Amino acid sequence: MTLLFLLGALALTFALAALFARLFATPLAPYPRRSRRTLTLAAASGIVGALVWGAALQGSLGWDAPGPAVRLAAAMGLSAAAVLVSVMQAPSPARLRFGLGVVATGLAPMLVLMGLFHREIADWSRPVPWVLAGFGTVLSVWAVLEMLKSKDLRAGRRPQAAERVLWAAMTALTGLLAALWMLWPWGIGTALWPFADRVGANVLAGAGMLALFMMGWMARNRIELGRPAALGHAVFGASGLGALTFGMVQGAPLPLALTVALGAATALGLWRALRA
């Protein structure tokens, strides 16, 4: 990934963030400036990341990850962008907090895992790791700070019992897989492990499952969060399955547990998103 290409990606990110800020200026006007900047910049970063990582460009993640892992990162970026655009279109205090939670849980665990366990895997002589680490740190810190300032919004109208059961089942599955892939380094080679690349499993698949867990956990008790959470599940699930299928066509093995989780996320997300 050349320096010129990286600069172009950064320029596109800031241009998209400015476009989002203009498009959603009216609905976002009542909310703090840093919250608005976090959402617009994170949504723009997700779209640009999806474009770059979807092409599985060598070194675009800061290390030489296998193609399916890179494309899973693209699915994560696209999912986050879909959720954040949905939040910015029709914001509320609960939805704003939800969007900030998506940013925080999608980025902070990856940064912590890379910093604690995988620093040596990145090529720090190139600008890509520094740019990704810088962007991720700023956005995750902003998101956490804004979440801490927001009101306690746990009370709210709850979904129907059937929907709560489905969200609970999904959070149980994604929470278990997130814990396994982020904390269990001895699973390589088993049916539960998503990639042969340990870094991709810890940092990408694990963080992706954690983000889905957070979305389902928040949506299960507040009906207004159901649609953005459903969009996040449907987009991540469908695009993630597409990434795994493309990898299988190219000769990569199909990871069973990750495929099941993404299929379940797609089904639940589509079911909830298509409801009135």
Coordinates of C-alpha atoms in Angstrom, one line a residue:
M1 CA 0.0 0.0 0.0
T2 CA 1.8 3.1 -1.2
L3 CA 2.0 6.4 0.6
L4 CA 0.1 8.1 -2.3
F5 CA -2.7 5.6 -2.0
L6 CA -2.8 6.1 1.8
L7 CA -3.0 9.8 1.4
G8 CA -5.9 9.4 -1.0
A9 CA -7.7 7.2 1.4
L10 CA -7.3 9.7 4.2
A11 CA -8.6 12.5 1.9
L12 CA -11.6 10.5 1.0
T13 CA -12.3 9.7 4.7
F14 CA -12.3 13.4 5.7
A15 CA -14.4 14.3 2.6
L16 CA -17.0 11.7 3.5
A17 CA -17.0 12.9 7.1
A18 CA -17.6 16.4 6.0
L19 CA -20.4 15.3 3.7
F20 CA -22.1 13.3 6.6
A21 CA -21.7 16.4 8.9
R22 CA -23.6 18.5 6.3
L23 CA -26.2 15.9 5.5
F24 CA -27.1 15.2 9.1
A25 CA -26.5 18.7 10.5
T26 CA -30.1 19.3 11.4
P27 CA -30.9 16.0 13.2
L28 CA -27.5 16.0 15.0
A29 CA -27.6 19.6 16.0
P30 CA -28.9 19.0 19.6
Y31 CA -26.0 16.7 20.5
P32 CA -22.4 17.5 21.6
R33 CA -19.9 18.4 18.9
R34 CA -17.5 15.7 19.8
S35 CA -20.2 13.1 19.6
R36 CA -21.1 14.4 16.1
R37 CA -17.5 14.3 15.0
T38 CA -17.0 10.8 16.3
L39 CA -20.0 9.4 14.5
T40 CA -19.3 11.2 11.2
L41 CA -15.6 10.3 11.1
A42 CA -16.2 6.7 12.2
A43 CA -18.9 6.2 9.5
A44 CA -16.6 7.6 6.9
S45 CA -13.7 5.5 8.1
G46 CA -15.9 2.4 7.9
I47 CA -16.8 3.0 4.3
V48 CA -13.3 3.8 3.1
G49 CA -12.0 0.8 5.1
A50 CA -14.6 -1.4 3.5
L51 CA -13.4 -0.3 0.0
V52 CA -9.7 -0.8 0.8
W53 CA -10.0 -4.0 2.8
G54 CA -12.6 -5.5 0.4
A55 CA -9.9 -5.5 -2.2
A56 CA -7.6 -7.3 0.3
L57 CA -4.7 -5.0 -0.6
Q58 CA -1.4 -6.3 0.7
G59 CA -0.4 -4.6 4.0
S60 CA -3.7 -2.6 4.2
L61 CA -4.2 -3.8 7.8
G62 CA -0.7 -3.0 8.8
W63 CA 0.4 -6.7 8.7
D64 CA 0.3 -9.4 6.1
A65 CA -3.1 -11.0 7.0
P66 CA -4.7 -13.7 4.9
G67 CA -7.4 -12.5 2.4
P68 CA -10.4 -13.8 4.3
A69 CA -9.3 -12.0 7.4
V70 CA -8.8 -8.7 5.5
R71 CA -12.2 -9.0 3.9
L72 CA -13.8 -9.7 7.3
A73 CA -12.4 -6.3 8.4
A74 CA -14.1 -4.8 5.4
A75 CA -17.4 -6.4 6.5
M76 CA -16.9 -4.9 10.0
G77 CA -16.3 -1.4 8.5
L78 CA -19.3 -1.6 6.3
S79 CA -21.5 -2.8 9.2
A80 CA -20.3 0.0 11.5
A81 CA -21.0 2.5 8.7
A82 CA -24.5 1.2 8.2
V83 CA -25.3 1.4 11.9
L84 CA -23.9 4.9 12.3
V85 CA -25.7 6.3 9.2
S86 CA -28.9 4.8 10.6
V87 CA -28.2 6.5 13.9
M88 CA -27.4 9.9 12.3
Q89 CA -30.6 9.8 10.2
A90 CA -32.9 9.5 13.2
P91 CA -30.9 10.2 16.4
S92 CA -32.1 10.0 19.9
P93 CA -30.1 10.0 23.2
A94 CA -30.4 6.2 23.3
R95 CA -29.4 5.7 19.6
L96 CA -26.5 8.2 20.0
R97 CA -25.2 6.2 22.9
F98 CA -25.7 3.0 20.9
G99 CA -23.7 4.4 18.0
L100 CA -20.9 5.5 20.3
G101 CA -20.9 2.0 21.8
V102 CA -20.4 0.5 18.3
V103 CA -17.4 2.7 17.8
A104 CA -15.9 2.0 21.2
T105 CA -16.4 -1.8 21.1
G106 CA -15.4 -2.1 17.5
L107 CA -12.0 -0.3 17.9
A108 CA -10.8 -0.4 21.5
P109 CA -10.5 -4.2 21.9
M110 CA -8.5 -4.4 18.7
L111 CA -6.1 -1.7 19.8
V112 CA -5.6 -3.3 23.2
L113 CA -5.0 -6.8 21.7
M114 CA -2.6 -5.4 19.1
G115 CA -0.7 -3.4 21.8
L116 CA -0.5 -6.2 24.3
F117 CA 0.1 -9.3 22.3
H118 CA 0.8 -8.5 18.6
R119 CA 3.0 -5.4 18.4
E120 CA 5.7 -7.3 16.6
I121 CA 3.5 -8.5 13.7
A122 CA 2.9 -4.9 12.4
D123 CA 5.5 -3.3 10.1
W124 CA 6.1 -0.1 12.0
S125 CA 8.5 1.2 9.4
R126 CA 5.5 1.9 7.2
P127 CA 2.8 4.6 7.8
V128 CA -0.3 2.3 7.6
P129 CA 0.0 0.9 11.2
W130 CA 0.6 4.3 12.6
V131 CA -2.4 5.8 10.8
L132 CA -4.7 3.0 11.8
A133 CA -3.6 3.1 15.4
G134 CA -3.9 6.8 15.5
F135 CA -7.4 6.9 14.0
G136 CA -8.5 4.0 16.1
T137 CA -7.2 5.5 19.4
V138 CA -8.8 8.9 18.8
L139 CA -12.2 7.6 17.8
S140 CA -12.3 5.0 20.6
V141 CA -11.3 7.5 23.3
W142 CA -13.8 10.1 22.0
A143 CA -16.5 7.4 21.9
V144 CA -15.8 6.3 25.5
L145 CA -15.7 9.8 26.8
E146 CA -19.0 10.7 25.2
M147 CA -20.6 7.5 26.5
L148 CA -19.5 8.3 30.0
K149 CA -21.0 11.8 29.7
S150 CA -24.3 10.5 28.4
K151 CA -27.3 9.8 30.6
D152 CA -28.2 6.4 32.0
L153 CA -30.7 5.2 29.4
R154 CA -31.3 1.6 30.5
A155 CA -35.0 2.3 31.1
G156 CA -37.1 2.2 27.9
R157 CA -39.9 0.4 26.1
R158 CA -38.9 -3.2 25.7
P159 CA -39.4 -5.4 22.6
Q160 CA -41.8 -8.3 22.6
A161 CA -40.8 -11.5 24.3
A162 CA -39.9 -13.4 21.1
E163 CA -37.5 -10.7 20.0
R164 CA -35.9 -10.5 23.4
V165 CA -35.3 -14.3 23.3
L166 CA -33.7 -14.0 19.9
W167 CA -31.4 -11.2 20.9
A168 CA -30.5 -13.1 24.1
A169 CA -29.6 -16.2 22.1
M170 CA -27.5 -14.1 19.7
T171 CA -25.7 -12.3 22.5
A172 CA -24.9 -15.7 24.1
L173 CA -23.4 -17.0 20.9
T174 CA -21.4 -13.9 20.0
G175 CA -20.2 -13.4 23.6
L176 CA -18.9 -16.9 23.8
L177 CA -17.1 -16.7 20.5
A178 CA -15.6 -13.3 21.3
A179 CA -14.3 -14.7 24.6
L180 CA -12.9 -17.8 22.9
W181 CA -11.2 -16.0 20.0
M182 CA -9.8 -13.1 22.0
L183 CA -8.7 -15.0 25.1
W184 CA -8.1 -18.7 24.1
P185 CA -4.8 -18.8 22.1
W186 CA -4.7 -22.6 22.1
G187 CA -7.6 -23.1 19.7
I188 CA -5.7 -22.9 16.5
G189 CA -6.6 -25.8 14.2
T190 CA -9.8 -26.7 16.0
A191 CA -13.3 -26.4 14.4
L192 CA -14.0 -23.4 16.6
W193 CA -11.0 -21.3 15.3
P194 CA -11.9 -18.9 12.5
F195 CA -8.5 -18.4 10.8
A196 CA -5.1 -20.0 10.7
D197 CA -3.8 -16.5 11.4
R198 CA -3.9 -16.1 15.2
V199 CA -3.8 -12.3 14.9
G200 CA -6.7 -12.2 12.5
A201 CA -8.7 -14.5 14.9
N202 CA -7.9 -12.5 18.0
V203 CA -8.1 -9.0 16.6
L204 CA -10.7 -9.2 13.8
A205 CA -13.0 -12.1 14.4
G206 CA -13.0 -11.7 18.1
A207 CA -13.6 -7.9 18.0
G208 CA -16.3 -8.4 15.4
M209 CA -18.2 -10.9 17.6
L210 CA -17.8 -8.5 20.5
A211 CA -19.4 -5.7 18.5
L212 CA -22.3 -7.9 17.6
F213 CA -22.6 -8.9 21.3
M214 CA -22.8 -5.2 22.4
M215 CA -25.4 -4.4 19.8
G216 CA -27.6 -7.3 20.8
W217 CA -27.1 -6.7 24.5
M218 CA -28.3 -3.1 24.1
A219 CA -31.1 -3.9 21.7
R220 CA -32.7 -6.7 23.7
N221 CA -34.2 -4.2 26.3
R222 CA -34.9 -1.1 24.2
I223 CA -37.1 -1.4 21.1
E224 CA -35.8 1.8 19.4
L225 CA -32.4 0.2 19.1
G226 CA -33.7 -2.9 17.3
R227 CA -33.5 -1.5 13.8
P228 CA -29.9 -0.1 13.9
A229 CA -28.8 -3.3 15.7
A230 CA -30.5 -5.4 13.1
L231 CA -28.8 -3.4 10.3
G232 CA -25.4 -4.1 12.0
H233 CA -26.1 -7.8 12.2
A234 CA -27.5 -8.1 8.7
V235 CA -24.7 -6.2 7.0
F236 CA -21.8 -7.8 9.0
G237 CA -23.3 -11.2 8.6
A238 CA -24.1 -11.1 4.9
S239 CA -20.8 -9.3 3.9
G240 CA -18.8 -11.6 6.2
L241 CA -20.3 -14.7 4.6
G242 CA -19.5 -13.2 1.2
A243 CA -15.9 -12.7 2.3
L244 CA -15.6 -16.3 3.6
T245 CA -17.2 -17.7 0.4
F246 CA -14.8 -15.7 -1.8
G247 CA -11.9 -17.1 0.3
M248 CA -13.3 -20.7 -0.1
V249 CA -13.4 -20.2 -3.9
Q250 CA -9.7 -19.2 -3.7
G251 CA -8.9 -22.4 -1.7
A252 CA -9.2 -21.2 1.9
P253 CA -11.0 -23.5 4.4
L254 CA -14.5 -22.5 5.5
P255 CA -14.4 -21.8 9.2
L256 CA -17.4 -23.6 10.7
A257 CA -18.1 -21.6 13.9
L258 CA -17.6 -18.2 12.2
T259 CA -19.9 -19.2 9.4
V260 CA -22.6 -20.3 11.8
A261 CA -22.3 -17.0 13.7
L262 CA -22.5 -14.9 10.6
G263 CA -25.4 -16.9 9.2
A264 CA -27.3 -16.4 12.5
A265 CA -26.5 -12.7 12.5
T266 CA -27.7 -12.4 8.9
A267 CA -31.0 -14.2 9.6
L268 CA -31.8 -12.3 12.8
G269 CA -30.8 -8.9 11.3
L270 CA -32.9 -9.4 8.2
W271 CA -35.9 -10.6 10.3
R272 CA -35.8 -7.6 12.6
A273 CA -34.9 -5.0 10.0
L274 CA -37.9 -6.0 7.8
R275 CA -40.4 -5.8 10.7
A276 CA -42.5 -2.7 10.9

